[in-house]
Short mmCIF file of C-alpha atoms in Angstrom, two decimals:
data_model
loop_
_atom_site.label_atom_id
_atom_site.label_comp_id
_atom_site.label_asym_id
_atom_site.label_seq_id
_atom_site.Cartn_x
_atom_site.Cartn_y
_atom_site.Cartn_z
CA MET A 1 111.95 93.28 83.57
CA SER A 2 110.78 92.58 80.03
CA PRO A 3 107.03 92.60 79.32
CA THR A 4 105.16 89.31 79.53
CA GLU A 5 102.07 88.19 77.68
CA THR A 6 99.96 89.14 80.71
CA ASP A 7 101.15 92.78 80.80
CA THR A 8 98.94 95.42 79.27
CA ALA A 9 100.93 96.83 76.37
CA ALA A 10 101.22 100.57 75.83
CA VAL A 11 100.44 101.21 72.16
CA ASP A 12 100.76 104.54 70.34
CA ALA A 13 98.51 104.63 67.28
CA VAL A 14 99.37 107.04 64.46
CA VAL A 15 96.72 107.93 61.88
CA LEU A 16 97.20 110.35 58.98
CA THR A 17 94.44 112.38 57.39
CA MET A 18 93.81 114.82 54.59
CA ASN A 19 90.10 115.06 55.54
CA ASP A 20 89.15 113.31 52.31
CA ARG A 21 88.05 109.84 53.40
CA PRO A 22 84.50 109.21 54.61
CA GLU A 23 85.66 105.93 56.19
CA GLN A 24 87.75 107.84 58.74
CA ALA A 25 85.02 108.10 61.40
CA ALA A 26 84.49 104.33 61.40
CA ALA A 27 88.23 103.72 61.35
CA LEU A 28 88.77 105.85 64.47
CA GLN A 29 85.77 104.34 66.24
CA SER A 30 87.15 100.84 65.67
CA LEU A 31 90.53 101.96 66.99
CA LEU A 32 89.13 103.60 70.11
CA ALA A 33 87.03 100.48 70.81
CA GLN A 34 90.14 98.32 71.27
CA GLU A 35 90.40 96.49 74.58
CA GLY A 36 93.33 94.91 76.41
CA VAL A 37 95.86 97.60 75.47
CA ASP A 38 96.83 100.96 76.93
CA LEU A 39 96.12 103.03 73.83
CA ARG A 40 97.00 106.58 72.82
CA VAL A 41 95.91 107.88 69.42
CA ILE A 42 97.15 110.80 67.36
CA VAL A 43 95.65 112.00 64.08
CA VAL A 44 98.13 113.98 62.00
CA GLY A 45 96.69 116.34 59.41
CA ASN A 46 99.02 116.27 56.40
CA GLY A 47 98.65 119.87 55.28
CA VAL A 48 95.20 120.17 56.91
CA ARG A 49 93.65 120.62 60.34
CA PRO A 50 92.06 117.26 61.28
CA GLU A 51 88.27 117.44 61.31
CA HIS A 52 85.54 115.45 63.08
CA ILE A 53 87.95 113.86 65.56
CA PRO A 54 86.49 112.00 68.59
CA ALA A 55 87.24 113.10 72.13
CA GLY A 56 90.39 111.66 73.65
CA VAL A 57 92.36 111.75 70.41
CA THR A 58 95.39 114.01 70.04
CA THR A 59 95.55 116.01 66.82
CA LEU A 60 98.41 117.71 65.03
CA ALA A 61 98.02 119.95 61.97
CA LEU A 62 101.06 120.13 59.69
CA PRO A 63 101.35 123.31 57.61
CA GLN A 64 102.02 121.30 54.45
CA ASN A 65 101.72 117.77 53.13
CA VAL A 66 105.06 116.20 54.04
CA GLY A 67 104.14 112.77 52.68
CA ILE A 68 103.05 109.60 54.42
CA PRO A 69 106.35 108.35 55.90
CA GLU A 70 107.36 111.71 57.36
CA GLY A 71 103.83 112.34 58.63
CA ARG A 72 103.99 109.04 60.47
CA ASN A 73 107.44 109.87 61.86
CA ILE A 74 106.11 113.16 63.20
CA GLY A 75 103.08 111.51 64.78
CA ALA A 76 105.18 108.87 66.51
CA ARG A 77 107.59 111.52 67.83
CA GLU A 78 104.73 113.70 69.05
CA LEU A 79 103.32 110.91 71.21
CA ALA A 80 106.78 110.01 72.50
CA ASP A 81 107.45 113.63 73.46
CA ALA A 82 104.07 113.83 75.18
CA GLY A 83 104.54 110.80 77.40
CA GLY A 84 107.67 108.79 76.82
CA GLY A 85 106.36 106.55 74.08
CA GLY A 86 104.56 103.24 74.24
CA GLU A 87 106.09 99.81 73.84
CA PHE A 88 104.61 99.59 70.33
CA VAL A 89 103.67 102.02 67.57
CA PHE A 90 100.64 101.07 65.51
CA PHE A 91 100.44 102.71 62.08
CA PHE A 92 96.85 102.69 60.87
CA ASP A 93 95.35 103.94 57.61
CA ASN A 94 92.29 106.12 58.09
CA ASP A 95 90.19 103.97 55.78
CA ALA A 96 91.03 100.70 57.55
CA HIS A 97 88.84 99.03 60.19
CA LEU A 98 89.58 96.78 63.15
CA PRO A 99 86.76 94.22 63.03
CA ALA A 100 86.88 93.12 66.68
CA PRO A 101 87.74 94.90 69.97
CA ASP A 102 90.61 92.49 70.63
CA THR A 103 92.29 92.85 67.21
CA LEU A 104 95.09 95.09 68.45
CA ALA A 105 95.63 93.01 71.60
CA ARG A 106 95.97 89.91 69.43
CA LEU A 107 98.61 91.65 67.32
CA VAL A 108 100.50 92.53 70.51
CA GLU A 109 100.23 88.90 71.59
CA GLN A 110 101.83 87.80 68.33
CA ALA A 111 104.64 90.34 68.81
CA ARG A 112 105.33 88.97 72.26
CA ARG A 113 105.37 85.41 70.98
CA HIS A 114 107.93 86.44 68.37
CA PRO A 115 110.44 88.69 70.18
CA GLU A 116 112.83 88.45 67.23
CA ALA A 117 110.33 90.37 65.07
CA ALA A 118 110.71 94.15 64.79
CA TRP A 119 107.21 94.40 63.32
CA VAL A 120 104.07 92.30 63.05
CA GLN A 121 101.65 92.63 60.17
CA PRO A 122 98.10 91.25 60.18
CA ARG A 123 96.30 89.90 57.14
CA ILE A 124 94.67 92.85 55.42
CA ALA A 125 91.43 91.98 53.67
CA ASP A 126 88.80 93.88 51.72
CA PRO A 127 85.69 94.15 53.95
CA ASP A 128 83.28 93.27 51.15
CA THR A 129 85.08 90.47 49.33
CA GLY A 130 87.46 89.17 52.00
CA GLN A 131 90.19 89.36 49.35
CA THR A 132 93.80 89.99 50.33
CA VAL A 133 95.39 91.63 47.32
CA ARG A 134 98.90 90.76 46.21
CA ARG A 135 100.62 93.89 47.54
CA TRP A 136 99.30 93.19 51.06
CA VAL A 137 101.01 89.79 51.32
CA PRO A 138 104.54 90.56 52.57
CA ARG A 139 106.44 87.88 50.67
CA LEU A 140 107.37 87.04 47.12
CA ARG A 141 105.04 84.04 46.96
CA THR A 142 101.62 85.55 47.47
CA ALA A 143 99.31 82.71 46.46
CA ASP A 144 98.50 81.75 50.07
CA PRO A 145 97.74 84.85 52.16
CA ASP A 146 96.94 82.65 55.18
CA ARG A 147 100.47 81.29 55.62
CA PRO A 148 102.17 82.86 58.67
CA GLY A 149 105.88 83.25 59.23
CA ILE A 150 109.00 85.37 59.07
CA VAL A 151 108.90 88.09 56.40
CA ALA A 152 111.22 90.76 55.05
CA ALA A 153 108.59 93.14 53.68
CA MET A 154 105.52 94.89 55.03
CA ALA A 155 102.29 96.64 54.10
CA GLU A 156 102.89 99.96 55.81
CA GLY A 157 99.27 101.04 56.26
CA VAL A 158 98.37 98.58 59.04
CA LEU A 159 101.44 97.67 61.02
CA LEU A 160 102.58 97.12 64.63
CA VAL A 161 106.22 98.09 65.25
CA ARG A 162 108.33 97.91 68.40
CA ARG A 163 108.99 101.52 69.25
CA GLN A 164 112.48 100.86 70.63
CA VAL A 165 113.53 99.27 67.34
CA PHE A 166 111.72 101.88 65.23
CA GLU A 167 113.64 104.66 66.95
CA ARG A 168 116.95 102.80 66.97
CA VAL A 169 116.98 102.20 63.20
CA GLY A 170 115.78 105.72 62.36
CA GLY A 171 112.06 105.39 61.56
CA TRP A 172 110.57 105.79 58.11
CA PRO A 173 112.62 107.46 55.34
CA GLY A 174 110.64 110.68 55.38
CA HIS A 175 111.76 112.07 52.02
CA PHE A 176 110.32 109.07 50.12
CA PHE A 177 106.92 110.85 50.37
CA LEU A 178 105.02 107.70 49.39
CA TYR A 179 105.76 104.04 48.46
CA HIS A 180 108.56 101.63 49.36
CA GLU A 181 109.35 103.31 52.65
CA GLY A 182 108.51 99.97 54.24
CA PHE A 183 111.20 98.06 52.36
CA ASP A 184 113.81 100.59 53.45
CA LEU A 185 112.71 100.25 57.09
CA ALA A 186 112.56 96.45 56.82
CA LEU A 187 116.13 96.21 55.54
CA ARG A 188 117.38 98.32 58.45
CA CYS A 189 115.51 96.14 60.94
CA TRP A 190 116.99 92.98 59.42
CA ASN A 191 120.43 94.54 59.45
CA ALA A 192 119.96 95.13 63.19
CA GLY A 193 119.59 91.37 63.62
CA LEU A 194 115.79 91.24 63.71
CA THR A 195 113.04 90.03 61.36
CA GLY A 196 109.41 90.76 60.60
CA TYR A 197 106.46 88.49 61.28
CA TYR A 198 103.24 87.99 59.31
CA ALA A 199 100.26 86.97 61.47
CA PRO A 200 97.39 86.24 59.05
CA GLN A 201 95.18 84.84 61.81
CA VAL A 202 94.68 88.47 62.85
CA VAL A 203 92.55 90.14 60.16
CA VAL A 204 92.13 93.87 59.57
CA HIS A 205 89.77 95.30 56.96
CA HIS A 206 90.86 97.75 54.30
CA PRO A 207 89.14 98.57 51.00
CA ALA A 208 91.00 97.07 48.06
CA SER A 209 92.05 99.54 45.38
CA ASP A 210 94.55 99.68 42.56
CA PRO A 211 97.08 102.50 43.00
CA ALA A 212 98.90 101.30 39.86
CA ARG A 213 96.29 103.11 37.76
CA HIS A 214 97.85 106.45 38.75
CA ALA A 215 100.89 107.92 37.00
CA LEU A 216 102.14 109.29 40.34
CA TYR A 217 102.25 105.74 41.68
CA GLN A 218 104.31 104.54 38.74
CA ARG A 219 106.78 107.42 39.04
CA LEU A 220 107.31 107.24 42.80
CA VAL A 221 107.49 103.44 42.89
CA ALA A 222 110.29 103.48 40.31
CA ARG A 223 112.16 106.37 41.93
CA ASN A 224 111.94 104.90 45.41
CA ARG A 225 113.05 101.44 44.28
CA VAL A 226 116.26 103.05 43.03
CA TRP A 227 116.60 105.01 46.25
CA VAL A 228 116.21 101.88 48.40
CA ALA A 229 118.80 100.08 46.30
CA TYR A 230 121.31 102.94 46.54
CA ARG A 231 120.72 103.40 50.26
CA ARG A 232 120.60 99.82 51.50
CA LEU A 233 122.12 97.25 49.16
CA PRO A 234 125.77 96.23 48.86
CA ALA A 235 127.23 97.91 45.77
CA PRO A 236 127.38 94.80 43.52
CA LEU A 237 123.66 94.15 44.14
CA VAL A 238 122.45 97.64 43.23
CA PRO A 239 122.53 97.21 39.40
CA VAL A 240 121.18 93.66 39.70
CA TYR A 241 118.19 94.81 41.76
CA ILE A 242 117.43 97.71 39.40
CA ALA A 243 117.79 95.55 36.27
CA THR A 244 115.53 92.89 37.79
CA TRP A 245 112.77 95.41 38.39
CA VAL A 246 113.13 96.94 34.95
CA ALA A 247 112.56 93.48 33.47
CA ILE A 248 109.63 92.71 35.80
CA THR A 249 107.98 96.06 35.11
CA VAL A 250 108.29 95.77 31.33
CA LEU A 251 106.86 92.27 31.48
CA ARG A 252 103.93 93.32 33.68
CA ALA A 253 103.21 96.37 31.49
CA ARG A 254 102.73 94.41 28.27
CA HIS A 255 98.94 94.86 28.63
CA ALA A 256 99.22 98.48 29.85
CA PRO A 257 102.19 100.05 28.03
CA ARG A 258 101.06 103.58 28.96
CA THR A 259 102.34 102.93 32.49
CA LEU A 260 105.92 102.66 31.27
CA LEU A 261 106.44 106.37 30.56
CA PRO A 262 105.89 107.57 34.16
CA TRP A 263 107.73 104.51 35.49
CA PHE A 264 110.86 105.19 33.46
CA SER A 265 110.56 108.88 34.34
CA GLY A 266 110.72 107.88 37.99
CA LEU A 267 113.59 105.50 37.32
CA TRP A 268 115.60 108.32 35.76
CA GLU A 269 114.71 110.62 38.65
CA GLY A 270 116.03 108.04 41.11
CA LEU A 271 119.22 107.47 39.15
CA ARG A 272 119.93 111.22 39.16
CA GLY A 273 120.19 111.23 42.95
CA GLY A 274 118.29 112.40 46.01
CA HIS A 275 118.37 109.05 47.81
CA GLY A 276 120.06 110.44 50.93
CA GLU A 277 122.51 108.68 53.21
CA ARG A 278 123.97 105.37 52.10
CA SER A 279 124.25 102.70 54.78
CA PRO A 280 124.09 99.28 53.09
CA ILE A 281 123.15 96.06 54.79
CA SER A 282 125.92 93.58 55.46
CA TRP A 283 126.53 90.52 53.30
CA ALA A 284 125.52 88.44 56.32
CA THR A 285 122.15 90.21 56.32
CA ALA A 286 121.81 89.66 52.58
CA TRP A 287 122.35 85.94 53.17
CA ARG A 288 119.81 85.86 56.02
CA LEU A 289 117.27 87.52 53.73
CA THR A 290 117.99 84.97 51.01
CA LEU A 291 117.47 82.08 53.43
CA ALA A 292 114.19 83.68 54.51
CA GLY A 293 112.94 83.69 50.89
CA ARG A 294 113.67 87.32 50.03
CA PRO A 295 117.02 87.58 48.24
CA PRO A 296 117.80 91.30 48.03
CA VAL A 297 117.94 91.32 44.23
CA ILE A 298 114.15 91.37 43.84
#
């Protein structure tokens, strides 16, 4: 029998750490305070042994930093191996904060109301300003962060995913290390006949920052965009997608031209290879994405 809205959902929460964020203690406390869900939590140390972890939380120390997507894959597998796996996997940044004890239960409620959605994303807002920055709104039109609906993108740091779907489509692309792993996962979920859902009435706090100031961000974003295109798009759309993002990036960089050198370095790195298996979405999926407001050329 499929779960109903009155069932207590089993949720596996995966948190990564490098022991470098003072907000982690509050993040874990807010997670452990959640009510109305059957919760298991694992903290995965990416190249470190997790420190200052509350009782009742599973820990796993990885010998090296394998990157965010692979660290999350490992954490999700570890909980599955330990007890069969919950109905949902909740990926949670260790500097985020759940502002109310029913936040996670409300996300589960939204997932159950939208069974066609492989994932549900809350509205992520800065705790001091209440601002939801552009990259946290999972659609092309970001002016209204309070508009709910079907989406084809995600903010990976605070996300509820159906475990059965997550495992069926292959989880995060571990070798991406950082950035755009969510778009790759989203395309596979859509190609499996599902969607994503944005539930802005459920708010989670996360400090706003600007990763674009780092050269590593520029390089990996460019490389991984190429990798997603090579892995997931029909062949005629690959050059269109890459050319579109070259044009967008050059336009955006007109006030910060120094960002172009690492970006084009990453672009060249992606074009040289390393993207892994190629399994493109169908043209029917491309059309569904277009109808949903996310044509797969941007």
